mmCIF file of C-alpha atoms and ligand atoms in Angstrom:
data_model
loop_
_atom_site.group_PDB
_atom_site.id
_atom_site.type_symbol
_atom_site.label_atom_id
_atom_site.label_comp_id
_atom_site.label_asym_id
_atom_site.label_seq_id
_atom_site.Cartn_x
_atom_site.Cartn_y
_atom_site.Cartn_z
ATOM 1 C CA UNK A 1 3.930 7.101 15.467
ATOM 2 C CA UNK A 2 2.609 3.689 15.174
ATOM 3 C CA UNK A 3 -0.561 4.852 13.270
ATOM 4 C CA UNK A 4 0.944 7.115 10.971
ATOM 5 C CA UNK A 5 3.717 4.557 9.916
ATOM 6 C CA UNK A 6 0.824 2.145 9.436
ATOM 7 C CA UNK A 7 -1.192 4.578 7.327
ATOM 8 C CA UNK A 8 1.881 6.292 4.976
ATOM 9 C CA UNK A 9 3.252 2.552 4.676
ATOM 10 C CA UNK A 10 0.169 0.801 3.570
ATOM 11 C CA UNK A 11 -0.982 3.773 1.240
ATOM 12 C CA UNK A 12 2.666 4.037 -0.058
ATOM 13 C CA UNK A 13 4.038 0.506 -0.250
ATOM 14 C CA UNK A 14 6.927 1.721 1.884
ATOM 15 C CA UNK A 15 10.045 0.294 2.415
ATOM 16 C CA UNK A 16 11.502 0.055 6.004
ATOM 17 C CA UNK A 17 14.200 2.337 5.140
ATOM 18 C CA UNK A 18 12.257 4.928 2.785
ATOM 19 C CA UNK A 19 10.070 5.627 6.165
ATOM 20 C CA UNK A 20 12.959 5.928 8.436
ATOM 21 C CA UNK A 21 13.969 8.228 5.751
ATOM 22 C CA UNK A 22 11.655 10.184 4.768
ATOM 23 C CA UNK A 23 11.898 13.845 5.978
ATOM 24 C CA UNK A 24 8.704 16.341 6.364
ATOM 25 C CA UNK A 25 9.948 17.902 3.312
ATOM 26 C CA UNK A 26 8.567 15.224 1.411
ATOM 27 C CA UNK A 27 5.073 15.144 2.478
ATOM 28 C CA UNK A 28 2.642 17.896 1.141
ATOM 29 C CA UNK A 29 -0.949 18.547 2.890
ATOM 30 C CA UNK A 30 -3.713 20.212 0.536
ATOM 31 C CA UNK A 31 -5.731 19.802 2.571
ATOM 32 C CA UNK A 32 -7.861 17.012 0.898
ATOM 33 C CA UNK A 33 -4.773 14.586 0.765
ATOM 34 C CA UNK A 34 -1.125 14.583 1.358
ATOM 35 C CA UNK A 35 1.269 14.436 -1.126
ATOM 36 C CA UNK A 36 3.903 11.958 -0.054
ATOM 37 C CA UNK A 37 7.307 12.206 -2.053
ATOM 38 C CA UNK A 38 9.826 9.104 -1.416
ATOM 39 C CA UNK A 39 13.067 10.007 -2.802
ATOM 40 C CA UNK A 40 14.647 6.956 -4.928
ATOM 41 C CA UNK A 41 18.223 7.500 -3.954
ATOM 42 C CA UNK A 42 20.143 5.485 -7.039
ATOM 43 C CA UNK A 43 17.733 6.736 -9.987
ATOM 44 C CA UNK A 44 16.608 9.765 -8.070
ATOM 45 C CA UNK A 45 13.149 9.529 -9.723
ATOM 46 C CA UNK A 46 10.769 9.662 -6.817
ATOM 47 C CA UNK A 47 7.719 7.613 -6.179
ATOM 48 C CA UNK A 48 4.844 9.453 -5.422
ATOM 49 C CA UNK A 49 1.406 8.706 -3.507
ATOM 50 C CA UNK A 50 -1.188 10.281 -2.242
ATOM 51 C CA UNK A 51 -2.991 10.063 1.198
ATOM 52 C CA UNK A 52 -6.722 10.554 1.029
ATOM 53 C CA UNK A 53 -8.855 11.706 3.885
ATOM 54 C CA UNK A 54 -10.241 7.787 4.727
ATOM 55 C CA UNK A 55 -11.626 7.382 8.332
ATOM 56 C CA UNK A 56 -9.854 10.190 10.295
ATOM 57 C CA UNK A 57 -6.136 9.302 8.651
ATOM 58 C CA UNK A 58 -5.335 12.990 7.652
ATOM 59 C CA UNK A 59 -6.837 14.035 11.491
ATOM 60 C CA UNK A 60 -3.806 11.409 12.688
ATOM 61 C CA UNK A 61 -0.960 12.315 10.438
ATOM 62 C CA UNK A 62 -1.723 16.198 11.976
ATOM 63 C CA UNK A 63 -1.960 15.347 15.217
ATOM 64 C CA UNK A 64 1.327 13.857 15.368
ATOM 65 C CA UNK A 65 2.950 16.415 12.979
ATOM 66 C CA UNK A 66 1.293 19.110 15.712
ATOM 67 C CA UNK A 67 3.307 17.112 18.370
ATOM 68 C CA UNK A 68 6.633 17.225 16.709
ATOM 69 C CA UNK A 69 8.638 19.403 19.534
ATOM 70 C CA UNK A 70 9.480 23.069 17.514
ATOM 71 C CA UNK A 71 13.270 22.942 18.004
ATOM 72 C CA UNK A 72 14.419 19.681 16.232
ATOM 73 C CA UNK A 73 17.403 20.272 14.717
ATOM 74 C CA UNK A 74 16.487 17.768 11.892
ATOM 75 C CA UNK A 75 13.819 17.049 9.245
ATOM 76 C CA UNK A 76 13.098 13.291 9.717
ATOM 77 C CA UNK A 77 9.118 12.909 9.843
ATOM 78 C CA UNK A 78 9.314 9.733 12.321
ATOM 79 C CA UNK A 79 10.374 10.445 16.364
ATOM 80 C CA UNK A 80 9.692 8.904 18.914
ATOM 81 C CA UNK A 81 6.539 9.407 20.376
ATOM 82 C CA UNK A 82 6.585 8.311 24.361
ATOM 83 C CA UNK A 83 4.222 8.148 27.423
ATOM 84 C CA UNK A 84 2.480 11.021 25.610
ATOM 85 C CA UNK A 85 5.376 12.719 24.907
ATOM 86 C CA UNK A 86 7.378 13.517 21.190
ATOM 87 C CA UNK A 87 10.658 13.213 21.697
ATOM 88 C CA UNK A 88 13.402 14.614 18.809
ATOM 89 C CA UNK A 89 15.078 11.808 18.632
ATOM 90 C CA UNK A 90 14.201 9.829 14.990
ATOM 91 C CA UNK A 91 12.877 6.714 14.929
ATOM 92 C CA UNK A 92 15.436 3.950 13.819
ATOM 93 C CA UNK A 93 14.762 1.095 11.488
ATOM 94 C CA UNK A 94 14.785 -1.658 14.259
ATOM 95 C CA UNK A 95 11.441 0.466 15.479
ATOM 96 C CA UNK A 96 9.910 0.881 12.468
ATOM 97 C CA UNK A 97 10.805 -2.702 11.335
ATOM 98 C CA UNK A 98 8.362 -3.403 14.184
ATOM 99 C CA UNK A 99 5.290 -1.673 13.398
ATOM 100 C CA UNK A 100 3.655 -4.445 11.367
ATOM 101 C CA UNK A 101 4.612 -6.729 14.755
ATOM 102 C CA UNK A 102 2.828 -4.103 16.755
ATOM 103 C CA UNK A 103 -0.127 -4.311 15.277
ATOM 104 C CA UNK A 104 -0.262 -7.804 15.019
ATOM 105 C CA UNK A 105 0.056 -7.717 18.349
ATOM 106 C CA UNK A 106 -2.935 -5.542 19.263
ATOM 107 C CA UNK A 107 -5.254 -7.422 16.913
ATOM 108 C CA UNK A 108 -4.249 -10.473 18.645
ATOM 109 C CA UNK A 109 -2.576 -11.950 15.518
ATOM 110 C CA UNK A 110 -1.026 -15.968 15.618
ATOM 111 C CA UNK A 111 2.764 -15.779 14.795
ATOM 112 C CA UNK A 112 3.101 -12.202 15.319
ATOM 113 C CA UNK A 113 6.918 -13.012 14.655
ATOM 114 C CA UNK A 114 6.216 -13.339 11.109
ATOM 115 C CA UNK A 115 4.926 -9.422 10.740
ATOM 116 C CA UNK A 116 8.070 -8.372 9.886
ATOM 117 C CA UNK A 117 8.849 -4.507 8.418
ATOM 118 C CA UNK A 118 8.185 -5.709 4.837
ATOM 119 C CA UNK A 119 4.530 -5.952 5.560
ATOM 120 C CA UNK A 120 3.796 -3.082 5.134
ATOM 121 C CA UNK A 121 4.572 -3.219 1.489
ATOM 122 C CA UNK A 122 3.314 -6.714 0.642
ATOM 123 C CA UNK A 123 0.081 -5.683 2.046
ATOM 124 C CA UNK A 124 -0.168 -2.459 0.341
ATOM 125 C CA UNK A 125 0.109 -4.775 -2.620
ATOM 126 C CA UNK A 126 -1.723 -7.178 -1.854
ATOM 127 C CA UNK A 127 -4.983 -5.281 -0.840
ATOM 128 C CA UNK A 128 -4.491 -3.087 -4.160
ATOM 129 C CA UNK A 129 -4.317 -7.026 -6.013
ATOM 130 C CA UNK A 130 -7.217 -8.175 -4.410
ATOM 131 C CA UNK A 131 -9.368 -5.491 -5.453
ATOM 132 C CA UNK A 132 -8.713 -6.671 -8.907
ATOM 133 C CA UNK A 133 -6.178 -4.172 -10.323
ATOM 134 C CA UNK A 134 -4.224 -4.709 -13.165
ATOM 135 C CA UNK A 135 -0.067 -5.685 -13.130
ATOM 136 C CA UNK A 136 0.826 -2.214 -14.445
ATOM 137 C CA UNK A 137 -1.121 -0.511 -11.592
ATOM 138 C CA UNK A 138 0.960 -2.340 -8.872
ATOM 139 C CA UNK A 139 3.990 -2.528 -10.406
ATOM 140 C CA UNK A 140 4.157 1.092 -10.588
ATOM 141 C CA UNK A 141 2.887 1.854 -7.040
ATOM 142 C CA UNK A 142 5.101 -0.103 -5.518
ATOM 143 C CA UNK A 143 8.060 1.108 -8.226
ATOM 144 C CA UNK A 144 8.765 -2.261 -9.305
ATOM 145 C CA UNK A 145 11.226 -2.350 -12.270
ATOM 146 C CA UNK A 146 10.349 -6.374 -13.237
ATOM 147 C CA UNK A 147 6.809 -7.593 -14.031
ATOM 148 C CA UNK A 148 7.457 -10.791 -12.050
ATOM 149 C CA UNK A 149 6.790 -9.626 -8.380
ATOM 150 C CA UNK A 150 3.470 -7.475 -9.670
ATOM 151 C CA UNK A 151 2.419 -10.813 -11.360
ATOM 152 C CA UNK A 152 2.805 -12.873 -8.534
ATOM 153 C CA UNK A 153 0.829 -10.462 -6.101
ATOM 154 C CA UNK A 154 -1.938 -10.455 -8.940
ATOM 155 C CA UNK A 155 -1.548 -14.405 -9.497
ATOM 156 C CA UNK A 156 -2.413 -14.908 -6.161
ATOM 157 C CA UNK A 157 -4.721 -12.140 -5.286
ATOM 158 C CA UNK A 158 -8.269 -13.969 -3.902
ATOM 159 C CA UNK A 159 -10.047 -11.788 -6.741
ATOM 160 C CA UNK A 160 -7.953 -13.918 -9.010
ATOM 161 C CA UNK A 161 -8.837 -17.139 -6.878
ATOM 162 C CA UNK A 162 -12.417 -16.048 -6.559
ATOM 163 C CA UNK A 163 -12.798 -15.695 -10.141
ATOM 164 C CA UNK A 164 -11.163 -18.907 -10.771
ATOM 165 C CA UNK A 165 -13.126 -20.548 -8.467
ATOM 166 C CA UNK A 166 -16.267 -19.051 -9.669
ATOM 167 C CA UNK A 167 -15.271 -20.891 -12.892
ATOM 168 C CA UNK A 168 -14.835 -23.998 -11.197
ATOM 169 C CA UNK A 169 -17.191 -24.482 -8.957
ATOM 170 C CA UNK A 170 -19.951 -22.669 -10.506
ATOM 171 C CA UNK A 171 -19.010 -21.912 -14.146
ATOM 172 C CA UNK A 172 -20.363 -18.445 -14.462
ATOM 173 C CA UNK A 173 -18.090 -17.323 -17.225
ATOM 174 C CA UNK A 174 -18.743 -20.989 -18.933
ATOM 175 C CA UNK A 175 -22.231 -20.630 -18.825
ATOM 176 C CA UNK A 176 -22.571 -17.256 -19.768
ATOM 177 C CA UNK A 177 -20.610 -18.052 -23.044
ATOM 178 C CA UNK A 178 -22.713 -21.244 -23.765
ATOM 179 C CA UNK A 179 -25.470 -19.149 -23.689
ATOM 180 C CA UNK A 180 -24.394 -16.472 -25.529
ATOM 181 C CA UNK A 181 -23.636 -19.001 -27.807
ATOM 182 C CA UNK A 182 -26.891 -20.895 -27.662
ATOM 183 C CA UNK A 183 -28.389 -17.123 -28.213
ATOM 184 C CA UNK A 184 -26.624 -16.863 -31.100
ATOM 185 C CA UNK A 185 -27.342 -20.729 -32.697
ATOM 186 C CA UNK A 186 -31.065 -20.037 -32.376
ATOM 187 C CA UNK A 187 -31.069 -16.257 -33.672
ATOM 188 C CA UNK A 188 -32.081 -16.101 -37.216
ATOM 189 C CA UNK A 189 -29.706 -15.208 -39.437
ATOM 190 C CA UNK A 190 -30.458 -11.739 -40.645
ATOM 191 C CA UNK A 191 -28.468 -11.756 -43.995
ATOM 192 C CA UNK A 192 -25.351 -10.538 -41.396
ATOM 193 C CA UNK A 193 -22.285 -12.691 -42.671
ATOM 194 C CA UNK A 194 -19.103 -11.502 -40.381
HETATM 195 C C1 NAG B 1 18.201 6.030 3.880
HETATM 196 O O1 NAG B 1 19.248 6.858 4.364
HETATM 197 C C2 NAG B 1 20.465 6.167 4.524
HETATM 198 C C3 NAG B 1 21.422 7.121 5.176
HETATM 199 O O2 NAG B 1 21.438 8.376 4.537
HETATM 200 C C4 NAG B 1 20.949 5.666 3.158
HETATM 201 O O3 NAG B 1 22.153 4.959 3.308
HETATM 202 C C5 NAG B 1 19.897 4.762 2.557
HETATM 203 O O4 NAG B 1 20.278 4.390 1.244
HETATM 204 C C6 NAG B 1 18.554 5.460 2.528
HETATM 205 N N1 NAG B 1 17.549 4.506 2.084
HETATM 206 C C7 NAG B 1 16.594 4.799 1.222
HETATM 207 C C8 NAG B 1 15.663 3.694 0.849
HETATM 208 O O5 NAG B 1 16.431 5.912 0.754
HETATM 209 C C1 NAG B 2 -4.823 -13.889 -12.709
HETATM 210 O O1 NAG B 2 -3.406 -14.029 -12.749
HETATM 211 C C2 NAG B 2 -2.856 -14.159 -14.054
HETATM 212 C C3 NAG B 2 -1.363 -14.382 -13.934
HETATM 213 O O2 NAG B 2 -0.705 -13.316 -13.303
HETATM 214 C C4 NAG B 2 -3.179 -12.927 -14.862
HETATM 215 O O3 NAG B 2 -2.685 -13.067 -16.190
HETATM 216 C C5 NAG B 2 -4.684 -12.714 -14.910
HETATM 217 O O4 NAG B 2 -4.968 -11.504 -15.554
HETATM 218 C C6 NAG B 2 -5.242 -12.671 -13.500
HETATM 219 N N1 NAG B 2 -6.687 -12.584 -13.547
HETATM 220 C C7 NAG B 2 -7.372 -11.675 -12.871
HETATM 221 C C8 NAG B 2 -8.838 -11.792 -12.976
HETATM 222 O O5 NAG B 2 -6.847 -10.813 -12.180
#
């Protein structure tokens, strides 16, 4: 349960609530990926994402599906899963507030209290910043409405600091453009006038 709320949460952005919510309805397997619907309950435009088959994430989100007792009476994706047991009772949001804490916890994390449910979604944004994509990118997988909270994840995404301090510390992009420039000073002019 654990796992799979780490994997849909991260590759979603997820809310505490939209994975408490979210029902098997809303999750599609082709087989190469899932299809994972969250439902936006005051616009009702969903947000959608897809799960691709990384590391043996599809294998997980299966297995636990496969374990999901065949009488529940309801569709909620998350139950409890228990000394190797699936219960049908759904997981609440105090649980799945805790998953970031959990794994905090097994990877030996300092101030484990601070992994709080939100996590999940700041690091889904964060890791997407950090690879060096653009505001409009995050803002719309995380369903942002303002520009603000997608600029500030950007803003202080280490590939923004890296660059920065690349131009610091080392000057690539300066000394690029001086030469370039220098290039440019000592080409003859070939009757070009623009
Ligand atoms: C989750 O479901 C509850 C109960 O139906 C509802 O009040 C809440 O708005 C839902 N949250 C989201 C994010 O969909
Ligand atoms: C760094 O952050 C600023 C402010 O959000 C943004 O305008 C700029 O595009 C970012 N640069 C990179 C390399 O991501």
């Amino acid at each position: 349960m654990i796992k799979v709320g780490l994997i849909l949460g991260i590759a979603g952005a997820c809310r505490t609530d939209e994975l408490v919510n979210l029902t098997v309805d809303d999750i599609e397997d082709v087989g190469s990926s899932l299809i994972v619907k969250i439902p936006n309950t005051k616009t009702n435009i969903p947000r959608i994402f897809v799960v691709t088959d990384v590391g043996n994430m599809l294998e997980l989100f299966r297995k636990y599906l496969s374990l999901r007792p065949p009488h529940v009476k309801h569709k909620r994706l998350f139950l409890y899963y228990k000394a190797g047991k699936c219960s049908s009772q759904p997981v609440g949001k105090n649980t799945m507030g805790k998953i970031p804490n959990v794994v905090a916890s097994y990877l030996k994390l300092p101030d484990v209290a601070c992994y709080t449910g939100h996590c999940l979604r700041r690091s889904s944004a964060t890791l997407l910043a950090d690879v060096g994509v653009d505001i409009t990118t995050i803002k719309r997988h995380a369903g942002w409405k303002s520009t603000t909270v997608a600029e500030g994840y950007v803003e202080n995404s280490i590939e923004n600091k890296t660059k920065i301090a690349n131009q610091v510390l080392v000057g690539t992009t300066a000394s690029a453009t001086t030469k370039t420039v220098n290039k440019l000073i000592s080409t003859p002019d070939r009757g070009k006038k623009t």
